[in-house]
mmCIF file of C-alpha atoms in Angstrom:
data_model
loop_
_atom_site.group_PDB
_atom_site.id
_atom_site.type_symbol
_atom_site.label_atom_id
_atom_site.label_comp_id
_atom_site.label_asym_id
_atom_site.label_seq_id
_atom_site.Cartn_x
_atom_site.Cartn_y
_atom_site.Cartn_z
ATOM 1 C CA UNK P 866 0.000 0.000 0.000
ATOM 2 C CA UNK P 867 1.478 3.529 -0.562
ATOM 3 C CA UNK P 868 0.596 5.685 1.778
ATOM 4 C CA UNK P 869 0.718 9.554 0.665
ATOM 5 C CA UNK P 870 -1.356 12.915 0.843
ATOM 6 C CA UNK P 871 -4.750 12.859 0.871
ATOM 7 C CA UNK P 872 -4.918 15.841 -1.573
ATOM 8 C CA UNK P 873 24.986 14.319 4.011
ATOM 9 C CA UNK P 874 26.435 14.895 6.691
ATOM 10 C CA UNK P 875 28.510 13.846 9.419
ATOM 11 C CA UNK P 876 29.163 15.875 12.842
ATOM 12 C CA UNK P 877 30.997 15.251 15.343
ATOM 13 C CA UNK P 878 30.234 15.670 18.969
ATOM 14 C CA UNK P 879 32.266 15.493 22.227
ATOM 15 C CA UNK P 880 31.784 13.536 25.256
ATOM 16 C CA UNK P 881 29.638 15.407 27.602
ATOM 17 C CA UNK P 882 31.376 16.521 30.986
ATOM 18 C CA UNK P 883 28.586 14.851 33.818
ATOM 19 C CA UNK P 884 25.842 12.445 32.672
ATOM 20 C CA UNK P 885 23.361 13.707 35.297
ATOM 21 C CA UNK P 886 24.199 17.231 35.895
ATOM 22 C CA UNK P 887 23.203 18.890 33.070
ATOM 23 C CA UNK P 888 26.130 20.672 32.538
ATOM 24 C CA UNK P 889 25.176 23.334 34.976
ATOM 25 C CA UNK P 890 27.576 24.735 37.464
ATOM 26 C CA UNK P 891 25.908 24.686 41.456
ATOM 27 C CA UNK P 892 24.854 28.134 42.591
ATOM 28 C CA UNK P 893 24.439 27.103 46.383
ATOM 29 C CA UNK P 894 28.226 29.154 46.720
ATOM 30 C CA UNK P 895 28.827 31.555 44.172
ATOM 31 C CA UNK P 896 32.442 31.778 44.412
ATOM 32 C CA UNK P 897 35.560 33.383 42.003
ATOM 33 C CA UNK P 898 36.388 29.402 41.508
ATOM 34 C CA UNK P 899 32.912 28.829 40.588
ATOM 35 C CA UNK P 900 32.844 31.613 38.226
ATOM 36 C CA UNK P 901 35.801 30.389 36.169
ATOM 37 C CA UNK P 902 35.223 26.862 36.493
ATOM 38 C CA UNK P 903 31.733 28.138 34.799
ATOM 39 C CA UNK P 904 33.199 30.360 32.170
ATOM 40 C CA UNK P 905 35.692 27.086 31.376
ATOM 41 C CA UNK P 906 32.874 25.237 30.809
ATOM 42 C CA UNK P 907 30.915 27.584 28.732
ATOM 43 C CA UNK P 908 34.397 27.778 26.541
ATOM 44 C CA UNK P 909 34.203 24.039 26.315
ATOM 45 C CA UNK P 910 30.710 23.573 25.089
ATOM 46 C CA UNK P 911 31.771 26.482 22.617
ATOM 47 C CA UNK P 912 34.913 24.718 21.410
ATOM 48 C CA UNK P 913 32.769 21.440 21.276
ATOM 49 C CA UNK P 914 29.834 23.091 19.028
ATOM 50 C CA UNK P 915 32.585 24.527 16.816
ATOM 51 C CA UNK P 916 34.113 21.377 16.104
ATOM 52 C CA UNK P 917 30.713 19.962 15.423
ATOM 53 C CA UNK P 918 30.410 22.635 13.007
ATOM 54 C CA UNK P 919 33.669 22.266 11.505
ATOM 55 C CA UNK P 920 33.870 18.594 10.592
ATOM 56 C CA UNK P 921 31.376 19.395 7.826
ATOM 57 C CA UNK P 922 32.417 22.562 7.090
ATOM 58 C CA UNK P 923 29.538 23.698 8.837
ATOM 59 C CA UNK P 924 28.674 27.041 10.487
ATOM 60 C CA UNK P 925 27.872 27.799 14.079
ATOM 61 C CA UNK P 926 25.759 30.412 14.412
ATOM 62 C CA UNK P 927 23.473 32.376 16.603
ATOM 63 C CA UNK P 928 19.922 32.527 15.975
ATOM 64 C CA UNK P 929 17.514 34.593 18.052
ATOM 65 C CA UNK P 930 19.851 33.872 20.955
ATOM 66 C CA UNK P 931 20.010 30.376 20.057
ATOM 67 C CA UNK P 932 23.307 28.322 18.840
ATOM 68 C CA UNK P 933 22.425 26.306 15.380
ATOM 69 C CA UNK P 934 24.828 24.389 12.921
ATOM 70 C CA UNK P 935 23.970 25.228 9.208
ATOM 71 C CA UNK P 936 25.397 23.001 6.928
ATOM 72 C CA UNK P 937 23.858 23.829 2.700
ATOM 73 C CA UNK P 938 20.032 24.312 3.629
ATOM 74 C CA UNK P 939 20.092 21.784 6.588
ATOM 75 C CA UNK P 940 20.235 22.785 9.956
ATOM 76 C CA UNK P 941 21.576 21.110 13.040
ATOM 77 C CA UNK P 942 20.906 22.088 16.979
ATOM 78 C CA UNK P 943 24.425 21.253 19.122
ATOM 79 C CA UNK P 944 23.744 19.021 21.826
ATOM 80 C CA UNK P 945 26.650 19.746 24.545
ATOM 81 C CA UNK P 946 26.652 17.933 28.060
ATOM 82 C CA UNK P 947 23.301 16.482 27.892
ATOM 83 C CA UNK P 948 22.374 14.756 31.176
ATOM 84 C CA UNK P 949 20.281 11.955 28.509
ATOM 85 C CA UNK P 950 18.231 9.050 30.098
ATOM 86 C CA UNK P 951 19.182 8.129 33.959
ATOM 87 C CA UNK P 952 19.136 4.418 34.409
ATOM 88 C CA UNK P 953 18.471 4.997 38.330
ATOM 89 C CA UNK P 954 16.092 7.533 38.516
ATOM 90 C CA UNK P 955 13.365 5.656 40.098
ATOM 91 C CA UNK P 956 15.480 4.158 42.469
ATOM 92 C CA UNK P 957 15.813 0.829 41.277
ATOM 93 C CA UNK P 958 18.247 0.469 38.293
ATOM 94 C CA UNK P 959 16.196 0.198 34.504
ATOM 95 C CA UNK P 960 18.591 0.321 31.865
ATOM 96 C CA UNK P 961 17.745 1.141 28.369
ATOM 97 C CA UNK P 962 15.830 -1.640 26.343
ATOM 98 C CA UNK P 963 18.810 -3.588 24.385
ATOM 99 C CA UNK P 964 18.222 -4.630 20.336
ATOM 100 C CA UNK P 965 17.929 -8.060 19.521
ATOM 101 C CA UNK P 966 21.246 -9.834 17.361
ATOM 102 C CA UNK P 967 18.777 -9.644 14.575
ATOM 103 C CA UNK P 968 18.006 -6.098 14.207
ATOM 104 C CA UNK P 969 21.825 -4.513 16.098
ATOM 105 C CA UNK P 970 22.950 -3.585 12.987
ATOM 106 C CA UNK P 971 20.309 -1.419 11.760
ATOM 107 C CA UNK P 972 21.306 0.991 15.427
ATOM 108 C CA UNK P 973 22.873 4.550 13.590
ATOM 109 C CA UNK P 974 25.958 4.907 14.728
ATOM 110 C CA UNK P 975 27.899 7.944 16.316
ATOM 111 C CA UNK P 976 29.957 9.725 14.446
ATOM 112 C CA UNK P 977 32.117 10.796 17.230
ATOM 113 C CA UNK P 978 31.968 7.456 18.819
ATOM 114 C CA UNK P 979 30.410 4.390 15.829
ATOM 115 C CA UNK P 980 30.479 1.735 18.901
ATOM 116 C CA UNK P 981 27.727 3.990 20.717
ATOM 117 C CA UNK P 982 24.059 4.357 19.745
ATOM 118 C CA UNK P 983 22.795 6.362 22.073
ATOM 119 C CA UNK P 984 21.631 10.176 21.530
ATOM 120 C CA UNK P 985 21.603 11.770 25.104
ATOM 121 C CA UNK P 986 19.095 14.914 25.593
ATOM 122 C CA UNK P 987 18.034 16.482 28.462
ATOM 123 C CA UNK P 988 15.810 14.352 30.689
ATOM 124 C CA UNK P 989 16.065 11.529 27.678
ATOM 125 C CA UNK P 990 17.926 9.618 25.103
ATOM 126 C CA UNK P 991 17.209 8.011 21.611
ATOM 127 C CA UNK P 992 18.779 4.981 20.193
ATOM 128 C CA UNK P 993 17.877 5.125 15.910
ATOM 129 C CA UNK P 994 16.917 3.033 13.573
ATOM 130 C CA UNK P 995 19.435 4.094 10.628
ATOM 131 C CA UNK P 996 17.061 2.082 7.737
ATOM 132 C CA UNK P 997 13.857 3.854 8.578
ATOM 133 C CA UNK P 998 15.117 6.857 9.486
ATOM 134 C CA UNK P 999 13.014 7.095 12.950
ATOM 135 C CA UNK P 1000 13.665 5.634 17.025
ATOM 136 C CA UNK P 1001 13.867 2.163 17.532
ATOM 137 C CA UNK P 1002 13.186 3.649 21.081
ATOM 138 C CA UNK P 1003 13.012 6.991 23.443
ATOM 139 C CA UNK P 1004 13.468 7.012 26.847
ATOM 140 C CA UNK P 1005 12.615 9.981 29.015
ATOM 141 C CA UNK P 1006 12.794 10.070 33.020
ATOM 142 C CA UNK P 1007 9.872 12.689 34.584
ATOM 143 C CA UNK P 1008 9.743 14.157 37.569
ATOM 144 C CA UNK P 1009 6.101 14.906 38.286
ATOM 145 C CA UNK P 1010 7.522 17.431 41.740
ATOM 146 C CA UNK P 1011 9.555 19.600 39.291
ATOM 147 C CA UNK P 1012 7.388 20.212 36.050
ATOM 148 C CA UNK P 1013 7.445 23.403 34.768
ATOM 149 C CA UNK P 1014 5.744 25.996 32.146
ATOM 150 C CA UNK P 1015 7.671 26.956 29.577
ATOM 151 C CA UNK P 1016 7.017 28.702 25.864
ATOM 152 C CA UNK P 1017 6.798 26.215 23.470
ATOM 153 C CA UNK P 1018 9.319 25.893 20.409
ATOM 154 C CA UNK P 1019 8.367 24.490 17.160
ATOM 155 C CA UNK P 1020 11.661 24.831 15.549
ATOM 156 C CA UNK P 1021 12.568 21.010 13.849
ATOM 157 C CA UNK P 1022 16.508 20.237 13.626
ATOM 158 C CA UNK P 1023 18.816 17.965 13.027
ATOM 159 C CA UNK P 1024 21.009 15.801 15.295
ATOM 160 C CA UNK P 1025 24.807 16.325 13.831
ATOM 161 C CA UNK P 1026 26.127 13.320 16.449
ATOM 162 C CA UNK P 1027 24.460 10.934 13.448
ATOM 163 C CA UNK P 1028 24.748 11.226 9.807
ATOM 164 C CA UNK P 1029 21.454 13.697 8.384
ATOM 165 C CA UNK P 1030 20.746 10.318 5.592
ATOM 166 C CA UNK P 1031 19.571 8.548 8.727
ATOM 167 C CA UNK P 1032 17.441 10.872 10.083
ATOM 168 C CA UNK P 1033 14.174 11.812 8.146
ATOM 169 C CA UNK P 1034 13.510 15.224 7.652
ATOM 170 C CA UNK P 1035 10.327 17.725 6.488
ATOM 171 C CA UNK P 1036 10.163 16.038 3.407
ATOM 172 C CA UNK P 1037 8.374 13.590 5.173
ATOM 173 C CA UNK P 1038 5.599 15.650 6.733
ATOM 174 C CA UNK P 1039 5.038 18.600 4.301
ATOM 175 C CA UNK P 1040 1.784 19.565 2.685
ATOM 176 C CA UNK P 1041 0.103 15.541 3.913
ATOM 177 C CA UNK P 1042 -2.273 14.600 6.951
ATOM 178 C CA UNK P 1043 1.180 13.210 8.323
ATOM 179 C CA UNK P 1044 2.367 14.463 11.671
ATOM 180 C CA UNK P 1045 5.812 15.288 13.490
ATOM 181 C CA UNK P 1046 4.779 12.079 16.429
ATOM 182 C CA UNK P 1047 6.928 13.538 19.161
ATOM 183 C CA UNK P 1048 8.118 10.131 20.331
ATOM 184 C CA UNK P 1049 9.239 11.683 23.856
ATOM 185 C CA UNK P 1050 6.679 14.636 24.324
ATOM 186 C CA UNK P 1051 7.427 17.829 24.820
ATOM 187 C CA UNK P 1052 6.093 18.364 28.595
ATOM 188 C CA UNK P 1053 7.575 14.562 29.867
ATOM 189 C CA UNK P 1054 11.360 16.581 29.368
ATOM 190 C CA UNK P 1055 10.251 19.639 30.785
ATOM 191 C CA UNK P 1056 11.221 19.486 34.717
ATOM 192 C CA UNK P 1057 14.302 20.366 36.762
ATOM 193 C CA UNK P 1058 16.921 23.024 36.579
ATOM 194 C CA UNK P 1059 16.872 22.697 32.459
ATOM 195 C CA UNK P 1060 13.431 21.988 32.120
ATOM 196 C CA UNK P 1061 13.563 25.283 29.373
ATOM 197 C CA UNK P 1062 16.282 23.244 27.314
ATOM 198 C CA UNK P 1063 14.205 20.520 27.691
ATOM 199 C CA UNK P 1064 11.320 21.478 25.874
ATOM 200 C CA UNK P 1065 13.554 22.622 23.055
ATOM 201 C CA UNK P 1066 15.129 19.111 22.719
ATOM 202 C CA UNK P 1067 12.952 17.583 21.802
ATOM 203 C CA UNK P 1068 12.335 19.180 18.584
ATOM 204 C CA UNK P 1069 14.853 17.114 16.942
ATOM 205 C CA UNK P 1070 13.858 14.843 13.827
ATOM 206 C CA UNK P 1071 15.735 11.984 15.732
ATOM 207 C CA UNK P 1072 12.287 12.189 18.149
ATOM 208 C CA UNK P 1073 9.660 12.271 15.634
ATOM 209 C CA UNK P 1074 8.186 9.572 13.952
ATOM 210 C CA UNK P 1075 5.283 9.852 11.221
ATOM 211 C CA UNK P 1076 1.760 9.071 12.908
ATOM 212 C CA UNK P 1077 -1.264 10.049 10.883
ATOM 213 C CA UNK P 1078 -2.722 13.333 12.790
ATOM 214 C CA UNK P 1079 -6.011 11.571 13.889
ATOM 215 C CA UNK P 1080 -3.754 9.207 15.664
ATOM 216 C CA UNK P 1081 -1.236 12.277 17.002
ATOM 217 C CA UNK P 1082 -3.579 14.585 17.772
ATOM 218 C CA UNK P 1083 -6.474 12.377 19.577
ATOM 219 C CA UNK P 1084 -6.006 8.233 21.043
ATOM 220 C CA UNK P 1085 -2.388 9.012 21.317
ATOM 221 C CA UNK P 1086 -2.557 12.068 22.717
ATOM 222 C CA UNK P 1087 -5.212 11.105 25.259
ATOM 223 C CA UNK P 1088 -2.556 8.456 26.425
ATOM 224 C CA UNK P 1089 -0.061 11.027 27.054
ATOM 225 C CA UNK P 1090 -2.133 13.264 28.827
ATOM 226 C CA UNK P 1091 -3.124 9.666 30.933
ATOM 227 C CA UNK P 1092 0.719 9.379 31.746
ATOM 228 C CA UNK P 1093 1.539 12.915 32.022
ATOM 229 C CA UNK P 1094 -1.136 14.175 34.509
ATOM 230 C CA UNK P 1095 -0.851 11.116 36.677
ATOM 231 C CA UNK P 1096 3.094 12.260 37.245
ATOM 232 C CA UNK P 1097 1.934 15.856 37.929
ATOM 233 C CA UNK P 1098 -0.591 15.232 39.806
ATOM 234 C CA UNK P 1099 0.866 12.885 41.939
ATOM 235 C CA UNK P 1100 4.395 14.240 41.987
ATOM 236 C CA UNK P 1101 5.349 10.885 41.025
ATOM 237 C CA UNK P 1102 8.541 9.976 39.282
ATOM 238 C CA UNK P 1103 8.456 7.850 36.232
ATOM 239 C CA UNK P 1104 10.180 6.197 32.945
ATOM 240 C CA UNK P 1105 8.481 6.047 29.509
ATOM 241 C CA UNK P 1106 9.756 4.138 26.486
ATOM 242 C CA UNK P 1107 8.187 4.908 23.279
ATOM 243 C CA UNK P 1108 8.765 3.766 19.810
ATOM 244 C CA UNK P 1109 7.210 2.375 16.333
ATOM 245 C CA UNK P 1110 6.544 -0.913 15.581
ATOM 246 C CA UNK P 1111 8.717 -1.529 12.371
ATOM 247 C CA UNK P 1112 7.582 -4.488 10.522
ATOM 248 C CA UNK P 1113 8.889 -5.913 6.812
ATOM 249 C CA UNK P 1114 5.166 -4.946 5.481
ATOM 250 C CA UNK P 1115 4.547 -1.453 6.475
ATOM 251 C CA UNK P 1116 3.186 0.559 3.752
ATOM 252 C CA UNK P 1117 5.989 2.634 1.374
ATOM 253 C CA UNK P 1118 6.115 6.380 1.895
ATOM 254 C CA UNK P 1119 7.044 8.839 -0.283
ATOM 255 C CA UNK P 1120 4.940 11.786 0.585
ATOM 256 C CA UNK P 1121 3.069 12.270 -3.214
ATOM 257 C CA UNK P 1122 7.543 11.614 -4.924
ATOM 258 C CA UNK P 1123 8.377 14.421 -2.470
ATOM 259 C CA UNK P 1124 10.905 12.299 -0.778
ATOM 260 C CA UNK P 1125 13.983 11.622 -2.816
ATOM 261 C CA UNK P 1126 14.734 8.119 -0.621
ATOM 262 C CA UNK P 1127 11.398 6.750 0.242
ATOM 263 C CA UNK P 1128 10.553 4.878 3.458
ATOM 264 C CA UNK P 1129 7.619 2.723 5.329
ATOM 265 C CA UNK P 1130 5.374 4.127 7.757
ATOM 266 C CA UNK P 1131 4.721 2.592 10.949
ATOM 267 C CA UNK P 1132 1.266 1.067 11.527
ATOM 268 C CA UNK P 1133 1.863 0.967 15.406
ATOM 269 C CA UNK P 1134 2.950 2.604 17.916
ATOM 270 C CA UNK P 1135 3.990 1.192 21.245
ATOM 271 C CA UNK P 1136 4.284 2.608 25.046
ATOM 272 C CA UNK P 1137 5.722 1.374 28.231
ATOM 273 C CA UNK P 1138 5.178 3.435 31.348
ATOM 274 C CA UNK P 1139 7.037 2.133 34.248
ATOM 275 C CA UNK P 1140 7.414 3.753 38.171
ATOM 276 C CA UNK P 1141 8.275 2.170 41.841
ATOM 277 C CA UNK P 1142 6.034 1.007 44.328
ATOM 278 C CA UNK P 1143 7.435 1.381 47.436
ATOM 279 C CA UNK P 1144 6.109 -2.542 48.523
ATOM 280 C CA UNK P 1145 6.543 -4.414 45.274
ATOM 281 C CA UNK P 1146 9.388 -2.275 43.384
ATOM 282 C CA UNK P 1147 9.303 -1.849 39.796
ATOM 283 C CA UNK P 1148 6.032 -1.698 37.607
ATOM 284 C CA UNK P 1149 5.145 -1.255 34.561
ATOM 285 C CA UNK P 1150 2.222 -0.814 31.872
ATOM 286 C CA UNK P 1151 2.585 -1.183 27.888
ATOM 287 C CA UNK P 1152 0.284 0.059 25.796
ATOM 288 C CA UNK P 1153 0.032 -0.788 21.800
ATOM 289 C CA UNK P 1154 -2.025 1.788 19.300
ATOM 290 C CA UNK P 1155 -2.564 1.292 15.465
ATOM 291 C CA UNK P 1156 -2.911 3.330 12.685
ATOM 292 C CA UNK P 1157 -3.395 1.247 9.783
ATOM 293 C CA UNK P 1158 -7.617 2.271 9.280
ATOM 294 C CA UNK P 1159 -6.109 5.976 9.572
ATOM 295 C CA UNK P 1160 -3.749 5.590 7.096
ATOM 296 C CA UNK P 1161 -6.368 3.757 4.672
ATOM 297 C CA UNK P 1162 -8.402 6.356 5.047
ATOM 298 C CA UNK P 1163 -11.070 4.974 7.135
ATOM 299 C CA UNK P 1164 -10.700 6.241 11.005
ATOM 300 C CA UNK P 1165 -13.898 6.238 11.868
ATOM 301 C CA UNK P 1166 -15.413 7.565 14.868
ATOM 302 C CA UNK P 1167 -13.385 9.572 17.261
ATOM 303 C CA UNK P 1168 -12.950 7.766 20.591
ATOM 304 C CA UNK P 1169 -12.884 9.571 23.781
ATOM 305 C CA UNK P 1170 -10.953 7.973 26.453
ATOM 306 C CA UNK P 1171 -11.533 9.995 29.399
ATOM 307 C CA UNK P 1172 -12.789 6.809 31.229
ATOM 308 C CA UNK P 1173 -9.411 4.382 32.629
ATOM 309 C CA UNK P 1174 -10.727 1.306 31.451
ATOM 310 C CA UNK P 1175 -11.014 2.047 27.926
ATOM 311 C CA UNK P 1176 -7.266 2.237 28.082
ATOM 312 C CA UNK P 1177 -7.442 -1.510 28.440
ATOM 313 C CA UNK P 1178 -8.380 -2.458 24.803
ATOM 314 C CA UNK P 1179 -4.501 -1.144 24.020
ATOM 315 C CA UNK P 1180 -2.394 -2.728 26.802
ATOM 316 C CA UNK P 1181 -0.255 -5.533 25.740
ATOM 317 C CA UNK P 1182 2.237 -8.172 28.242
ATOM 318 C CA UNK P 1183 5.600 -6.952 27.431
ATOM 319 C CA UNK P 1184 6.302 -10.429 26.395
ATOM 320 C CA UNK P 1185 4.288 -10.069 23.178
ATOM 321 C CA UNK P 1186 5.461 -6.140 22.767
ATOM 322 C CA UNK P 1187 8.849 -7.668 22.973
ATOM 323 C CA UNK P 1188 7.867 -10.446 19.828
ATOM 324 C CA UNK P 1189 6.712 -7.428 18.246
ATOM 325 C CA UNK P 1190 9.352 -4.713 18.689
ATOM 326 C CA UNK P 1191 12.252 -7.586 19.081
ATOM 327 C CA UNK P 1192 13.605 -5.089 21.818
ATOM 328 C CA UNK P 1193 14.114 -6.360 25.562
ATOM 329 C CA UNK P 1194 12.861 -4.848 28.046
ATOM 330 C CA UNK P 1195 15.472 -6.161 30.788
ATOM 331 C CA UNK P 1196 14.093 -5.814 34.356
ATOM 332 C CA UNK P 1197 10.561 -5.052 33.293
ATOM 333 C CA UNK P 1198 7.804 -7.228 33.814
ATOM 334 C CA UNK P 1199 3.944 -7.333 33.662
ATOM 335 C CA UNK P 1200 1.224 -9.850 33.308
ATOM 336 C CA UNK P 1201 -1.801 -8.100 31.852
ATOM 337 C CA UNK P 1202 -3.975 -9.976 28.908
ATOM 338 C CA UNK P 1203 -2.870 -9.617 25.627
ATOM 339 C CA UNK P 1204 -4.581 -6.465 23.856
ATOM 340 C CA UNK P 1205 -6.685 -6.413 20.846
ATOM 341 C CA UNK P 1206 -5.353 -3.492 18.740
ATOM 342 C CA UNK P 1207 -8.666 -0.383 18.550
ATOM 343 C CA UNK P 1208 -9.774 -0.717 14.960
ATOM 344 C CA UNK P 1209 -11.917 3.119 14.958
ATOM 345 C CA UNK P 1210 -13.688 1.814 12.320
ATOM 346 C CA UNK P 1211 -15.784 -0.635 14.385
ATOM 347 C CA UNK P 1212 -18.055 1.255 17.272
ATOM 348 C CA UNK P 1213 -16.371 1.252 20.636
ATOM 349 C CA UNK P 1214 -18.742 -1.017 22.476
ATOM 350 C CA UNK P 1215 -18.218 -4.072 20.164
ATOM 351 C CA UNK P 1216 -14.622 -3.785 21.191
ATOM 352 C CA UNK P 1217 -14.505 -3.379 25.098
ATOM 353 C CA UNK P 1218 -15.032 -6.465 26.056
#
């Protein structure tokens, strides 16, 4: 099926300086050390974005008070001494999910570093699929006691820490019914001392994914706002993983020949939500949505999941998530039934049962 409208680089990054402080200097005791340790710091995320700049012949400028790397018409955000995903932030240790043998090779590589996968951000980190151009996972840490409010971006750039053919770009979303699927949303990375950095990294195309905008924009959204106001609310502290389901007979894409290498669009998307109970330790929920009748055209009615048990018709056991995904999820465990996927084009009350 091909799916369309309705109607190189390489940059190199450095290592970053502390994986969990956000490359922030302490201002309990402002002191003349602290001050120059601060400005050496700022000179060293300067000297890192040049050289990110420079292996491509890039430039680093500043735009609107903002550092960007433009390199022809592409244009690439530095990411300097990014704290990235936190394997113990809920207390118990949850590393990232790990790639099966069969599907390793397909990881994009770092430039700076081709034996490392992972993209660290602030508050998350990406590991990419370099064949269809989108995550083979995110993984963002929130900390429902520190949210904050901050302006919203909208400003999509590049990553230069992989190479811009294995990240897909606007040609992919222009002038279609097509979203930018923010794979880590935009509020989940916006807490803590950089919550304002935050928000702007995730407007990378390394965290988007294409999801048909009445998935983006309504089911999947509704499950975001599920996870996100339970943290809030509760000032609770918890992991999400979120990613595609790539399979060998997703549709092609091309956007209407707008795309000079094509790719295949996901049909589903997946979700694991995981915190700590204080008796019983790690758990964890995993949620599966489709949008195969969206992307054929026939959504159908608009569901409204404002009640928690019509959640239930998209969880899935991690075991068969993991089947489908071929990702492990490690320490993670759960036990609910498996889920049968929402098809919108068959009323809601045949379906929750």
């Amino acid at each position: 099926m091909q799916v369309g409208n309705n109607q190189n680089s390489g940059l190199q990054s450095v290592p970053r300086l502390n994986k969990h402080s956000g490359g922030k200097v302490p201002t309990a005791a402002v002191s003349a050390e602290t001050l120059q340790t601060g400005e050496v710091q700022t000179k060293k995320a300067e000297s890192a974005m040049l050289r990110q700049a420079a292996i491509k012949g890039g430039k680093l400028m500043d735009i609107n008070g903002e550092k960007r790397i433009q390199v022809g018409n592409d244009w690439y955000r530095p990411y300097v001494d990014r704290n990235g995903y936190d394997e113990n932030f809920l207390g118990d240790r949850l590393d990232l999910p790990t790639l099966d043998p069969s599907i390793k090779s397909k990881a994009a590589p770092r430039v700076d570093d081709p034996s490392r996968n992972e993209l660290e951000y602030t508050n998350f980190s990406i590991v990419m699929n370099k064949e269809r151009r989108m995550p083979f996972f995110t993984a963002v840490n929130i900390d429902g006691k520190t949210v904050k409010e901050v302006e919203r971006g909208d400003k999509w750039l590049f990553d230069p820490r992989i190479e811009r053919e294995h990240q897909l770009g606007n040609e992919a979303y222009k002038n279609n019914d097509i979203d930018r699927g923010h794979m880590v949303r935009r509020r989940d990375a916006v807490w803590g001392d950089n919550a304002e950095q935050g928000s702007t990294d995730t407007f990378v195309y390394t965290n988007a994914a294409p999801q048909h905008k009445d998935l983006n924009q309504h089911e999947w959204l509704d499950l975001e706002n599920r996870v996100f106001d339970k943290a809030q609310a509760e000032g609770k502290k918890m992991t999400v993983l979120t990613g595609p389901v790539f399979r060998d007979d997703d549709p092609s894409f091309d956007n209407n020949g707008r795309m000079q290498t094509p790719t295949k669009i996901p049909q589903d998307f997946w979700k694991v939500v995981v915190w700590k109970d204080p008796e019983k330790g790690l758990q964890s929920e995993a949620f599966v949505m489709s949008q195969k009748h969206d992307l054929a055209g026939n959504s159908g009615p608009e569901l409204d999941l404002t009640q928690e048990s019509q959640f239930n018709t998209f969880r899935v056991p991690l075991d068969q998530l993991q089947d489908m995904t071929k990702l492990n999820f490690g320490q993670l465990n759960n036990d609910c039934k498996s889920a049968q996927l929402m098809d919108r084009s068959r009323p809601l009350h045949e379906q929750l049962v």
